[in-house]
């Protein structure tokens, strides 16, 4: 029951979150900072009330360790959302972030001196190739969409900065994962506590982005008013989109947290990967984002590589073999 409920939370929460993020970004492409800030405030407030019991509960992991993790987490969150300012289409953004497993593996080899099976190395090649194909095809679209050669070059360079930001965020996220792994080995797993401190401690950092956040608050206030059905109140459309985005982000994170306590890491990875794929398909069909045949090829290669990494095929074969053995014994 708990697992099924968690899977529903992940799919409903995360897919809805992507939809409302795209609605926000399409209206105001530079709204990444206010979206990140709102998500951090909401999750930090929830954690302060229910996890730390209004600050009365002491952390199991020293706060000094959280400061290192928080610096990386804040950087990744801000850069990922800010990259949308640089002509990065939402489907490409999702495909790029699907490479997180592989980035984690590469840094594991470099930093922790880990060694993996041949199938794992093949998955690195597949995911890297898939992301490369999608990136190249998106680059062609950016250049061809602008009229003059000079405008096309400027748009391409602008887009290239966004790609560099996504690449940096991907590697930084993987480095954070390795740091988190070493912390959990030393102090034990405290996912809810980490979730709270990762969102609470970075809040002063948003002072650096205060001007941008304030400007977008004014822009959001000027958006078309809409009647909220259940409550019966009228509020600007963009604030409603932001509210739904924040709530669905929380639902998604809670679903993933429940899954980590109920299932193996393999199951969690598979569910999150399938969720990303469904979000991608929905983004393409509903918002009619430009997606060529080569984009589909690249996407398929990325997800095949991800499933290969998680050893889903071997797990399914093992389960089928186990079922076959049980049937023969019953006979």
Tab-separated table of C-alpha atoms in Angstrom:
chain	number	residue	atom	x	y	z
A	1	UNK	CA	0.000	0.000	0.000
A	2	UNK	CA	2.770	2.442	0.979
A	3	UNK	CA	4.778	1.695	-2.169
A	4	UNK	CA	1.782	2.127	-4.514
A	5	UNK	CA	0.845	5.383	-2.787
A	6	UNK	CA	4.436	6.659	-3.108
A	7	UNK	CA	4.547	5.807	-6.833
A	8	UNK	CA	1.290	7.749	-7.361
A	9	UNK	CA	2.742	10.732	-5.455
A	10	UNK	CA	5.908	10.690	-7.577
A	11	UNK	CA	4.095	10.508	-10.921
A	12	UNK	CA	1.294	12.966	-10.096
A	13	UNK	CA	3.518	15.395	-8.166
A	14	UNK	CA	6.524	15.449	-10.481
A	15	UNK	CA	4.599	15.465	-13.775
A	16	UNK	CA	2.312	18.279	-12.549
A	17	UNK	CA	5.377	20.167	-11.315
A	18	UNK	CA	6.973	20.051	-14.769
A	19	UNK	CA	3.742	21.298	-16.397
A	20	UNK	CA	3.408	24.322	-14.106
A	21	UNK	CA	7.128	25.101	-14.324
A	22	UNK	CA	6.811	25.227	-18.102
A	23	UNK	CA	3.723	27.470	-17.832
A	24	UNK	CA	5.768	29.866	-15.648
A	25	UNK	CA	8.846	29.784	-17.876
A	26	UNK	CA	6.879	30.326	-21.079
A	27	UNK	CA	5.354	33.499	-19.646
A	28	UNK	CA	8.521	34.771	-17.900
A	29	UNK	CA	11.675	32.896	-19.047
A	30	UNK	CA	13.774	34.528	-16.304
A	31	UNK	CA	11.577	33.437	-13.376
A	32	UNK	CA	13.865	30.605	-12.247
A	33	UNK	CA	15.082	32.401	-9.107
A	34	UNK	CA	11.637	33.168	-7.692
A	35	UNK	CA	10.523	29.566	-8.382
A	36	UNK	CA	13.593	28.175	-6.568
A	37	UNK	CA	13.115	30.598	-3.659
A	38	UNK	CA	9.424	29.684	-3.231
A	39	UNK	CA	10.204	25.952	-3.270
A	40	UNK	CA	12.979	26.376	-0.685
A	41	UNK	CA	10.791	28.469	1.654
A	42	UNK	CA	7.874	26.013	1.513
A	43	UNK	CA	9.979	22.875	2.157
A	44	UNK	CA	12.058	24.626	4.862
A	45	UNK	CA	8.888	25.776	6.662
A	46	UNK	CA	7.367	22.281	6.515
A	47	UNK	CA	10.616	20.742	7.812
A	48	UNK	CA	10.904	23.297	10.625
A	49	UNK	CA	7.417	22.386	11.883
A	50	UNK	CA	7.321	18.607	11.363
A	51	UNK	CA	10.983	17.486	11.313
A	52	UNK	CA	12.780	19.750	13.821
A	53	UNK	CA	9.640	20.296	15.964
A	54	UNK	CA	10.100	24.098	15.826
A	55	UNK	CA	13.865	23.790	16.363
A	56	UNK	CA	13.662	21.569	19.463
A	57	UNK	CA	15.062	18.433	17.780
A	58	UNK	CA	18.872	18.333	17.410
A	59	UNK	CA	20.315	17.177	14.069
A	60	UNK	CA	21.831	13.678	13.878
A	61	UNK	CA	24.444	14.927	11.384
A	62	UNK	CA	26.604	17.922	12.473
A	63	UNK	CA	25.387	21.200	10.940
A	64	UNK	CA	28.956	21.975	9.759
A	65	UNK	CA	28.663	19.033	7.321
A	66	UNK	CA	25.309	20.318	6.108
A	67	UNK	CA	26.865	23.690	5.224
A	68	UNK	CA	29.137	21.974	2.676
A	69	UNK	CA	26.215	19.999	1.216
A	70	UNK	CA	23.972	23.059	1.229
A	71	UNK	CA	26.475	25.147	-0.727
A	72	UNK	CA	26.471	22.522	-3.476
A	73	UNK	CA	22.688	21.986	-3.355
A	74	UNK	CA	21.930	25.726	-3.523
A	75	UNK	CA	24.321	26.169	-6.448
A	76	UNK	CA	22.804	23.241	-8.376
A	77	UNK	CA	19.196	24.363	-7.780
A	78	UNK	CA	19.788	27.996	-8.780
A	79	UNK	CA	21.894	27.140	-11.859
A	80	UNK	CA	19.439	24.487	-13.112
A	81	UNK	CA	16.514	26.923	-12.990
A	82	UNK	CA	18.555	29.911	-14.200
A	83	UNK	CA	19.737	27.931	-17.255
A	84	UNK	CA	16.175	28.221	-18.613
A	85	UNK	CA	16.977	31.911	-19.268
A	86	UNK	CA	19.423	30.857	-22.004
A	87	UNK	CA	17.167	29.445	-24.757
A	88	UNK	CA	17.177	25.984	-23.153
A	89	UNK	CA	13.981	24.146	-24.127
A	90	UNK	CA	12.262	22.194	-21.347
A	91	UNK	CA	12.645	18.779	-23.087
A	92	UNK	CA	16.429	19.312	-23.470
A	93	UNK	CA	16.572	20.463	-19.840
A	94	UNK	CA	14.923	17.179	-18.743
A	95	UNK	CA	17.126	15.009	-20.990
A	96	UNK	CA	20.280	16.696	-19.716
A	97	UNK	CA	19.291	16.123	-16.089
A	98	UNK	CA	18.673	12.439	-16.870
A	99	UNK	CA	22.464	12.086	-17.063
A	100	UNK	CA	22.791	12.510	-13.274
A	101	UNK	CA	23.318	8.773	-12.654
A	102	UNK	CA	26.156	8.649	-15.155
A	103	UNK	CA	27.759	11.846	-13.848
A	104	UNK	CA	27.676	10.294	-10.377
A	105	UNK	CA	29.346	7.174	-11.716
A	106	UNK	CA	32.099	9.100	-13.523
A	107	UNK	CA	32.951	11.110	-10.389
A	108	UNK	CA	32.799	7.873	-8.365
A	109	UNK	CA	35.518	6.444	-10.615
A	110	UNK	CA	37.655	9.611	-10.342
A	111	UNK	CA	37.163	10.484	-6.647
A	112	UNK	CA	36.311	7.196	-4.895
A	113	UNK	CA	38.391	5.014	-7.296
A	114	UNK	CA	35.390	2.741	-7.836
A	115	UNK	CA	35.339	0.067	-10.529
A	116	UNK	CA	32.227	-1.057	-12.409
A	117	UNK	CA	31.084	-3.853	-14.714
A	118	UNK	CA	31.258	-3.632	-18.520
A	119	UNK	CA	27.481	-2.982	-18.704
A	120	UNK	CA	27.897	0.098	-16.481
A	121	UNK	CA	30.588	1.523	-18.772
A	122	UNK	CA	28.359	0.811	-21.784
A	123	UNK	CA	25.555	2.762	-20.067
A	124	UNK	CA	27.913	5.764	-19.739
A	125	UNK	CA	28.556	5.663	-23.495
A	126	UNK	CA	24.837	5.339	-24.319
A	127	UNK	CA	23.646	8.166	-22.057
A	128	UNK	CA	26.484	10.468	-23.167
A	129	UNK	CA	25.713	9.715	-26.840
A	130	UNK	CA	21.985	10.335	-26.337
A	131	UNK	CA	22.537	13.673	-24.608
A	132	UNK	CA	25.067	14.653	-27.312
A	133	UNK	CA	22.565	13.888	-30.124
A	134	UNK	CA	19.775	15.911	-28.457
A	135	UNK	CA	22.135	18.795	-27.718
A	136	UNK	CA	23.438	18.996	-31.294
A	137	UNK	CA	19.894	18.901	-32.741
A	138	UNK	CA	18.776	21.638	-30.323
A	139	UNK	CA	21.802	23.748	-31.301
A	140	UNK	CA	20.745	23.565	-34.963
A	141	UNK	CA	17.220	24.698	-34.045
A	142	UNK	CA	18.553	27.671	-32.050
A	143	UNK	CA	20.752	28.865	-34.931
A	144	UNK	CA	18.110	28.367	-37.647
A	145	UNK	CA	15.307	30.034	-35.640
A	146	UNK	CA	16.901	33.508	-35.827
A	147	UNK	CA	16.825	35.565	-39.005
A	148	UNK	CA	20.246	37.088	-39.660
A	149	UNK	CA	23.588	35.321	-39.311
A	150	UNK	CA	24.657	37.734	-36.554
A	151	UNK	CA	21.456	37.151	-34.561
A	152	UNK	CA	21.839	33.401	-35.053
A	153	UNK	CA	25.416	33.497	-33.740
A	154	UNK	CA	24.376	35.552	-30.699
A	155	UNK	CA	21.477	33.158	-29.971
A	156	UNK	CA	23.830	30.184	-30.304
A	157	UNK	CA	26.416	31.675	-27.904
A	158	UNK	CA	23.617	32.525	-25.464
A	159	UNK	CA	22.366	28.921	-25.696
A	160	UNK	CA	25.927	27.593	-25.268
A	161	UNK	CA	26.175	29.377	-21.895
A	162	UNK	CA	22.990	27.570	-20.829
A	163	UNK	CA	24.479	24.197	-21.863
A	164	UNK	CA	27.655	24.981	-19.889
A	165	UNK	CA	25.502	25.822	-16.847
A	166	UNK	CA	23.563	22.546	-17.122
A	167	UNK	CA	26.819	20.574	-17.467
A	168	UNK	CA	28.320	22.259	-14.396
A	169	UNK	CA	25.115	21.669	-12.384
A	170	UNK	CA	25.067	18.004	-13.447
A	171	UNK	CA	28.642	17.417	-12.240
A	172	UNK	CA	28.102	19.455	-9.058
A	173	UNK	CA	24.957	17.430	-8.300
A	174	UNK	CA	26.936	14.197	-8.728
A	175	UNK	CA	29.664	15.506	-6.412
A	176	UNK	CA	26.999	16.348	-3.841
A	177	UNK	CA	25.635	12.799	-4.144
A	178	UNK	CA	29.064	11.337	-3.360
A	179	UNK	CA	29.466	13.681	-0.368
A	180	UNK	CA	25.977	12.702	0.838
A	181	UNK	CA	26.855	9.016	0.466
A	182	UNK	CA	29.971	9.387	2.661
A	183	UNK	CA	27.947	11.306	5.281
A	184	UNK	CA	25.246	8.621	5.422
A	185	UNK	CA	27.885	5.908	5.836
A	186	UNK	CA	29.307	7.765	8.814
A	187	UNK	CA	26.119	8.979	10.545
A	188	UNK	CA	23.346	6.803	9.083
A	189	UNK	CA	20.505	7.811	6.733
A	190	UNK	CA	18.503	10.864	7.793
A	191	UNK	CA	16.706	11.837	4.572
A	192	UNK	CA	14.016	14.097	6.092
A	193	UNK	CA	16.590	15.942	8.186
A	194	UNK	CA	18.824	16.433	5.136
A	195	UNK	CA	15.829	17.661	3.134
A	196	UNK	CA	15.108	20.324	5.767
A	197	UNK	CA	18.680	21.601	6.176
A	198	UNK	CA	19.310	21.547	2.415
A	199	UNK	CA	16.373	23.933	1.979
A	200	UNK	CA	16.629	26.005	5.180
A	201	UNK	CA	20.344	26.884	5.399
A	202	UNK	CA	20.602	28.321	1.834
A	203	UNK	CA	17.748	30.844	2.367
A	204	UNK	CA	20.128	33.779	3.227
A	205	UNK	CA	21.840	33.135	-0.123
A	206	UNK	CA	18.718	34.367	-1.905
A	207	UNK	CA	19.563	37.888	-0.694
A	208	UNK	CA	22.057	37.924	-3.572
A	209	UNK	CA	19.111	37.381	-5.908
A	210	UNK	CA	16.702	39.701	-4.067
A	211	UNK	CA	16.443	42.293	-6.880
A	212	UNK	CA	15.559	39.669	-9.490
A	213	UNK	CA	13.040	37.992	-7.157
A	214	UNK	CA	11.422	41.368	-6.311
A	215	UNK	CA	11.149	42.325	-10.012
A	216	UNK	CA	9.414	39.040	-10.784
A	217	UNK	CA	7.046	39.561	-7.844
A	218	UNK	CA	5.925	42.798	-9.526
A	219	UNK	CA	5.572	41.034	-12.889
A	220	UNK	CA	3.566	38.213	-11.281
A	221	UNK	CA	1.240	40.783	-9.649
A	222	UNK	CA	0.557	42.266	-13.088
A	223	UNK	CA	-0.512	38.927	-14.620
A	224	UNK	CA	-4.168	38.269	-15.493
A	225	UNK	CA	-6.371	37.599	-12.423
A	226	UNK	CA	-8.017	34.180	-12.231
A	227	UNK	CA	-10.704	32.746	-9.927
A	228	UNK	CA	-9.469	29.843	-7.777
A	229	UNK	CA	-12.350	27.298	-7.997
A	230	UNK	CA	-12.475	25.708	-4.519
A	231	UNK	CA	-11.473	28.749	-2.432
A	232	UNK	CA	-13.469	31.274	-4.434
A	233	UNK	CA	-10.672	33.882	-4.315
A	234	UNK	CA	-9.229	35.831	-7.223
A	235	UNK	CA	-5.437	35.917	-7.628
A	236	UNK	CA	-2.938	36.675	-10.432
A	237	UNK	CA	-2.450	33.692	-12.747
A	238	UNK	CA	1.325	33.504	-12.259
A	239	UNK	CA	1.019	33.350	-8.456
A	240	UNK	CA	-1.461	30.466	-8.835
A	241	UNK	CA	0.956	28.646	-11.172
A	242	UNK	CA	3.779	29.214	-8.685
A	243	UNK	CA	1.690	27.956	-5.763
A	244	UNK	CA	0.733	24.765	-7.613
A	245	UNK	CA	4.364	24.304	-8.736
A	246	UNK	CA	5.625	24.557	-5.137
A	247	UNK	CA	2.985	22.171	-3.734
A	248	UNK	CA	3.536	19.578	-6.492
A	249	UNK	CA	7.316	19.841	-5.981
A	250	UNK	CA	6.771	18.978	-2.323
A	251	UNK	CA	4.426	16.086	-3.219
A	252	UNK	CA	7.073	14.746	-5.623
A	253	UNK	CA	9.876	14.953	-3.031
A	254	UNK	CA	7.694	13.312	-0.366
A	255	UNK	CA	6.860	10.503	-2.787
A	256	UNK	CA	10.540	9.869	-3.513
A	257	UNK	CA	11.284	9.920	0.253
A	258	UNK	CA	8.576	7.303	0.964
A	259	UNK	CA	9.923	5.153	-1.890
A	260	UNK	CA	13.465	5.248	-0.431
A	261	UNK	CA	12.127	3.858	2.856
A	262	UNK	CA	9.845	1.241	1.235
A	263	UNK	CA	11.837	0.024	-1.787
A	264	UNK	CA	15.338	-0.722	-3.003
A	265	UNK	CA	17.393	2.025	-4.652
A	266	UNK	CA	16.961	0.167	-7.972
A	267	UNK	CA	13.153	0.502	-7.772
A	268	UNK	CA	13.415	4.189	-6.830
A	269	UNK	CA	15.716	4.865	-9.804
A	270	UNK	CA	13.392	3.011	-12.181
A	271	UNK	CA	10.294	4.920	-10.983
A	272	UNK	CA	12.060	8.298	-11.223
A	273	UNK	CA	13.408	7.432	-14.708
A	274	UNK	CA	9.951	6.427	-15.979
A	275	UNK	CA	8.521	9.618	-14.455
A	276	UNK	CA	11.071	11.708	-16.353
A	277	UNK	CA	10.174	9.943	-19.594
A	278	UNK	CA	6.421	10.533	-19.128
A	279	UNK	CA	7.073	14.201	-18.205
A	280	UNK	CA	9.149	14.570	-21.359
A	281	UNK	CA	6.450	13.055	-23.602
A	282	UNK	CA	3.781	15.259	-21.985
A	283	UNK	CA	5.926	18.391	-22.425
A	284	UNK	CA	6.415	17.619	-26.126
A	285	UNK	CA	2.770	16.776	-26.889
A	286	UNK	CA	0.934	19.284	-24.673
A	287	UNK	CA	3.217	22.301	-25.193
A	288	UNK	CA	4.163	21.298	-28.764
A	289	UNK	CA	7.872	21.762	-28.099
A	290	UNK	CA	10.010	21.234	-31.232
A	291	UNK	CA	11.204	17.630	-31.215
A	292	UNK	CA	12.731	16.012	-34.300
A	293	UNK	CA	13.252	12.321	-35.124
A	294	UNK	CA	16.874	12.700	-33.963
A	295	UNK	CA	15.634	14.029	-30.619
A	296	UNK	CA	13.549	10.863	-30.224
A	297	UNK	CA	16.612	8.728	-31.076
A	298	UNK	CA	18.714	10.612	-28.503
A	299	UNK	CA	15.977	10.316	-25.859
A	300	UNK	CA	15.596	6.557	-26.449
A	301	UNK	CA	19.376	6.066	-26.157
A	302	UNK	CA	19.459	8.048	-22.873
A	303	UNK	CA	16.700	5.978	-21.287
A	304	UNK	CA	18.082	2.655	-22.543
A	305	UNK	CA	21.437	3.635	-21.035
A	306	UNK	CA	19.776	4.589	-17.737
A	307	UNK	CA	17.846	1.300	-17.558
A	308	UNK	CA	21.034	-0.604	-18.401
A	309	UNK	CA	22.819	1.187	-15.553
A	310	UNK	CA	20.103	0.228	-13.053
A	311	UNK	CA	20.306	-3.433	-14.218
A	312	UNK	CA	16.545	-3.562	-14.765
A	313	UNK	CA	16.893	-6.201	-17.504
A	314	UNK	CA	18.801	-8.631	-15.283
A	315	UNK	CA	16.351	-8.028	-12.398
A	316	UNK	CA	13.353	-8.789	-14.652
A	317	UNK	CA	15.083	-11.944	-15.991
A	318	UNK	CA	15.875	-13.086	-12.435
A	319	UNK	CA	12.249	-12.513	-11.398
A	320	UNK	CA	10.979	-14.483	-14.417
A	321	UNK	CA	13.414	-17.325	-13.708
A	322	UNK	CA	12.265	-17.375	-10.077
A	323	UNK	CA	8.630	-17.539	-11.174
A	324	UNK	CA	9.469	-20.408	-13.558
A	325	UNK	CA	11.202	-22.391	-10.812
A	326	UNK	CA	8.184	-21.961	-8.476
A	327	UNK	CA	5.824	-23.222	-11.214
A	328	UNK	CA	7.985	-26.319	-11.842
A	329	UNK	CA	8.103	-27.055	-8.105
A	330	UNK	CA	4.322	-26.733	-7.900
A	331	UNK	CA	3.991	-29.304	-10.705
